[in-house]
Amino acid sequence: DDAPPFPRLESVFFRKPDICKLREDTRESVLNKVNRSSIVSKHSDFVRLADDLIFEMEHQFGIESFAAEQPKWMNPFGILKAQPRPAEEALLFISFALNLGILLTDYESVLFRLMSQVLGLVAVLSAFYLIAVRFLLLTPLVAHRRFKQEAKARRDQDADDDPFLTLPTLREKLAFVATRPNLVAVARDSSVQ
């Protein structure tokens, strides 16, 4: 009986409700970003945000299905699921540091004499795990948002050139077309033929 009283966001509005679940922070950001001043603005704002939501759901589904195909020994600490697991990462870092400390404090070991090489290896491995893997998992989302921002900037630039594109409502657009006699004449000529 832990089900919410209302259906979840992704099961109501999307054609593919079972592809994946949205993260809670994404769901909250969508609900906070939607302009609720009128029904029309609420719907148009949600449609504007729906593309990002669908892309994120498909991206999460792809990552989770890829991670599910891997054997457990290849996916320690869930790094392929793009979910933060700070406790497990902290334990991994502490155990790695303790083992490194044991190797470096033995004055007769070869590793003690090669400390700079070991520290370089540690830096490379840490950078790969903490930066490269996380970067590769987040790149498609960042690229999608960047392309969307560039498309919006291009649309805004085109809107500056054409006053028709800056009009927010359909009523204003129809009034704009009706006040232009050459547009009305072209429309009449094309409808007659």
CSV table of C-alpha atoms in Angstrom, one decimal:
chain,number,residue,atom,x,y,z
A,1,ASP,CA,0.0,0.0,0.0
A,2,ASP,CA,2.9,2.3,-0.6
A,3,ALA,CA,1.6,3.3,-4.0
A,4,PRO,CA,1.0,7.1,-4.4
A,5,PRO,CA,-2.6,8.3,-4.6
A,6,PHE,CA,-2.0,9.6,-8.1
A,7,PRO,CA,-0.3,7.8,-11.0
A,8,ARG,CA,3.3,8.5,-11.5
A,9,LEU,CA,4.3,11.2,-14.0
A,10,GLU,CA,6.0,8.9,-16.5
A,11,SER,CA,3.1,6.4,-16.6
A,12,VAL,CA,0.5,9.1,-17.5
A,13,PHE,CA,2.2,11.3,-20.0
A,14,PHE,CA,4.6,9.1,-22.0
A,15,ARG,CA,4.0,6.7,-24.8
A,16,LYS,CA,6.5,4.3,-23.3
A,17,PRO,CA,5.7,4.3,-19.6
A,18,ASP,CA,7.6,1.1,-18.8
A,19,ILE,CA,10.9,2.0,-20.4
A,20,CYS,CA,12.4,3.3,-17.2
A,21,LYS,CA,11.5,5.3,-14.2
A,22,LEU,CA,12.4,9.0,-13.8
A,23,ARG,CA,14.8,10.0,-11.0
A,24,GLU,CA,13.1,11.9,-8.1
A,25,ASP,CA,15.2,15.0,-8.6
A,26,THR,CA,14.2,15.1,-12.3
A,27,ARG,CA,10.6,14.7,-11.5
A,28,GLU,CA,10.7,17.4,-8.9
A,29,SER,CA,12.6,19.8,-11.2
A,30,VAL,CA,9.9,19.3,-13.9
A,31,LEU,CA,7.1,19.9,-11.5
A,32,ASN,CA,8.8,23.0,-10.2
A,33,LYS,CA,9.6,24.4,-13.7
A,34,VAL,CA,6.1,24.1,-15.1
A,35,ASN,CA,4.3,27.4,-15.3
A,36,ARG,CA,0.9,26.8,-13.8
A,37,SER,CA,-0.7,30.1,-14.4
A,38,SER,CA,-3.2,28.7,-16.9
A,39,ILE,CA,-4.1,25.4,-18.5
A,40,VAL,CA,-2.5,26.3,-21.8
A,41,SER,CA,0.8,27.4,-20.2
A,42,LYS,CA,0.9,24.3,-18.0
A,43,HIS,CA,0.5,22.1,-21.1
A,44,SER,CA,2.9,23.9,-23.3
A,45,ASP,CA,5.6,24.0,-20.5
A,46,PHE,CA,5.2,20.3,-19.9
A,47,VAL,CA,5.4,19.5,-23.6
A,48,ARG,CA,8.6,21.6,-23.8
A,49,LEU,CA,10.2,19.6,-20.9
A,50,ALA,CA,8.9,16.2,-22.1
A,51,ASP,CA,11.7,15.8,-24.7
A,52,ASP,CA,14.3,15.9,-22.0
A,53,LEU,CA,12.4,13.5,-19.8
A,54,ILE,CA,12.0,10.9,-22.6
A,55,PHE,CA,15.6,11.2,-23.5
A,56,GLU,CA,16.7,10.7,-19.9
A,57,MET,CA,14.4,7.7,-19.5
A,58,GLU,CA,15.8,6.1,-22.6
A,59,HIS,CA,19.3,6.9,-21.6
A,60,GLN,CA,18.8,5.4,-18.1
A,61,PHE,CA,17.1,2.3,-19.6
A,62,GLY,CA,20.1,1.8,-22.0
A,63,ILE,CA,22.6,2.1,-19.1
A,64,GLU,CA,20.6,-0.3,-16.9
A,65,SER,CA,20.1,-2.9,-19.6
A,66,PHE,CA,23.8,-2.7,-20.5
A,67,ALA,CA,24.8,-3.1,-16.8
A,68,ALA,CA,22.3,-6.0,-16.4
A,69,GLU,CA,24.0,-7.9,-19.3
A,70,GLN,CA,27.4,-7.7,-17.6
A,71,PRO,CA,28.4,-10.4,-15.1
A,72,LYS,CA,28.5,-9.3,-11.4
A,73,TRP,CA,32.3,-9.5,-11.2
A,74,MET,CA,32.6,-6.9,-14.1
A,75,ASN,CA,30.3,-4.4,-12.4
A,76,PRO,CA,31.6,-3.9,-8.8
A,77,PHE,CA,30.1,-1.0,-6.9
A,78,GLY,CA,27.5,-0.4,-9.6
A,79,ILE,CA,29.6,2.0,-11.7
A,80,LEU,CA,27.7,1.3,-14.9
A,81,LYS,CA,24.3,2.1,-13.4
A,82,ALA,CA,25.0,5.9,-13.2
A,83,GLN,CA,23.7,6.0,-9.6
A,84,PRO,CA,25.7,7.6,-6.9
A,85,ARG,CA,26.9,5.1,-4.3
A,86,PRO,CA,29.1,7.2,-2.0
A,87,ALA,CA,29.4,4.6,0.9
A,88,GLU,CA,30.7,1.9,-1.4
A,89,GLU,CA,33.0,4.3,-3.2
A,90,ALA,CA,34.3,5.5,0.2
A,91,LEU,CA,35.0,1.9,1.3
A,92,LEU,CA,36.8,1.2,-1.9
A,93,PHE,CA,39.0,4.3,-1.6
A,94,ILE,CA,39.8,3.5,2.1
A,95,SER,CA,40.7,-0.1,1.4
A,96,PHE,CA,42.8,1.0,-1.6
A,97,ALA,CA,44.6,3.6,0.6
A,98,LEU,CA,45.2,1.1,3.4
A,99,ASN,CA,46.7,-1.5,1.0
A,100,LEU,CA,48.9,1.2,-0.6
A,101,GLY,CA,50.0,2.3,2.9
A,102,ILE,CA,51.0,-1.2,3.8
A,103,LEU,CA,53.0,-1.6,0.6
A,104,LEU,CA,54.7,1.7,1.0
A,105,THR,CA,55.6,1.5,4.7
A,106,ASP,CA,57.6,-1.7,4.2
A,107,TYR,CA,61.1,-0.3,3.9
A,108,GLU,CA,62.6,-3.4,2.3
A,109,SER,CA,60.0,-3.7,-0.4
A,110,VAL,CA,60.7,-2.8,-4.0
A,111,LEU,CA,57.6,-0.6,-4.0
A,112,PHE,CA,59.0,1.7,-1.3
A,113,ARG,CA,61.9,2.5,-3.6
A,114,LEU,CA,59.5,3.0,-6.5
A,115,MET,CA,57.1,5.3,-4.7
A,116,SER,CA,56.7,7.9,-7.4
A,117,GLN,CA,55.8,5.2,-10.0
A,118,VAL,CA,53.2,3.7,-7.6
A,119,LEU,CA,51.7,7.1,-6.8
A,120,GLY,CA,51.5,7.8,-10.6
A,121,LEU,CA,49.7,4.5,-11.1
A,122,VAL,CA,47.3,5.3,-8.2
A,123,ALA,CA,46.6,8.7,-9.8
A,124,VAL,CA,45.9,7.2,-13.2
A,125,LEU,CA,43.6,4.5,-11.8
A,126,SER,CA,41.7,7.0,-9.6
A,127,ALA,CA,41.3,9.4,-12.5
A,128,PHE,CA,39.9,6.6,-14.6
A,129,TYR,CA,37.4,5.4,-12.0
A,130,LEU,CA,36.3,8.7,-10.6
A,131,ILE,CA,36.3,10.9,-13.7
A,132,ALA,CA,36.4,8.9,-16.9
A,133,VAL,CA,33.6,6.4,-16.1
A,134,ARG,CA,31.3,9.0,-14.7
A,135,PHE,CA,32.1,11.4,-17.6
A,136,LEU,CA,31.2,8.7,-20.2
A,137,LEU,CA,27.9,8.0,-18.4
A,138,LEU,CA,26.9,11.6,-18.3
A,139,THR,CA,28.1,12.8,-21.7
A,140,PRO,CA,24.9,11.9,-23.7
A,141,LEU,CA,22.7,13.8,-21.3
A,142,VAL,CA,25.0,16.9,-21.4
A,143,ALA,CA,25.3,16.7,-25.2
A,144,HIS,CA,21.5,16.4,-25.6
A,145,ARG,CA,20.9,19.5,-23.4
A,146,ARG,CA,23.6,21.5,-25.2
A,147,PHE,CA,22.2,20.7,-28.6
A,148,LYS,CA,18.7,21.7,-27.4
A,149,GLN,CA,20.1,25.0,-26.1
A,150,GLU,CA,21.8,25.7,-29.4
A,151,ALA,CA,18.6,24.9,-31.3
A,152,LYS,CA,16.7,27.3,-29.0
A,153,ALA,CA,19.3,30.0,-29.6
A,154,ARG,CA,18.9,29.5,-33.4
A,155,ARG,CA,15.1,29.7,-33.1
A,156,ASP,CA,15.4,32.9,-31.0
A,157,GLN,CA,17.7,34.4,-33.6
A,158,ASP,CA,15.3,33.5,-36.4
A,159,ALA,CA,12.4,35.0,-34.3
A,160,ASP,CA,14.3,38.3,-34.2
A,161,ASP,CA,14.3,38.3,-38.0
A,162,ASP,CA,10.6,37.4,-38.3
A,163,PRO,CA,8.0,39.2,-36.0
A,164,PHE,CA,5.5,36.4,-36.7
A,165,LEU,CA,7.6,33.9,-34.8
A,166,THR,CA,7.7,36.1,-31.6
A,167,LEU,CA,4.0,36.2,-31.2
A,168,PRO,CA,3.1,33.9,-28.2
A,169,THR,CA,-0.6,33.0,-28.9
A,170,LEU,CA,-2.5,31.7,-31.9
A,171,ARG,CA,-4.9,34.6,-31.7
A,172,GLU,CA,-2.1,37.1,-32.1
A,173,LYS,CA,-0.6,35.2,-35.0
A,174,LEU,CA,-4.0,35.1,-36.8
A,175,ALA,CA,-4.4,38.9,-36.2
A,176,PHE,CA,-0.9,39.5,-37.6
A,177,VAL,CA,-1.7,37.5,-40.7
A,178,ALA,CA,-5.1,39.3,-41.1
A,179,THR,CA,-3.4,42.7,-41.0
A,180,ARG,CA,-1.1,41.8,-43.8
A,181,PRO,CA,-3.0,42.3,-47.1
A,182,ASN,CA,-0.4,40.7,-49.3
A,183,LEU,CA,-0.5,37.5,-47.2
A,184,VAL,CA,-4.3,37.4,-47.4
A,185,ALA,CA,-4.2,37.9,-51.1
A,186,VAL,CA,-1.6,35.1,-51.6
A,187,ALA,CA,-3.8,32.8,-49.4
A,188,ARG,CA,-6.9,33.6,-51.5
A,189,ASP,CA,-5.1,33.0,-54.8
A,190,SER,CA,-3.7,29.7,-53.6
A,191,SER,CA,-7.1,28.5,-52.3
A,192,VAL,CA,-8.9,29.4,-55.6
A,193,GLN,CA,-6.4,27.3,-57.7
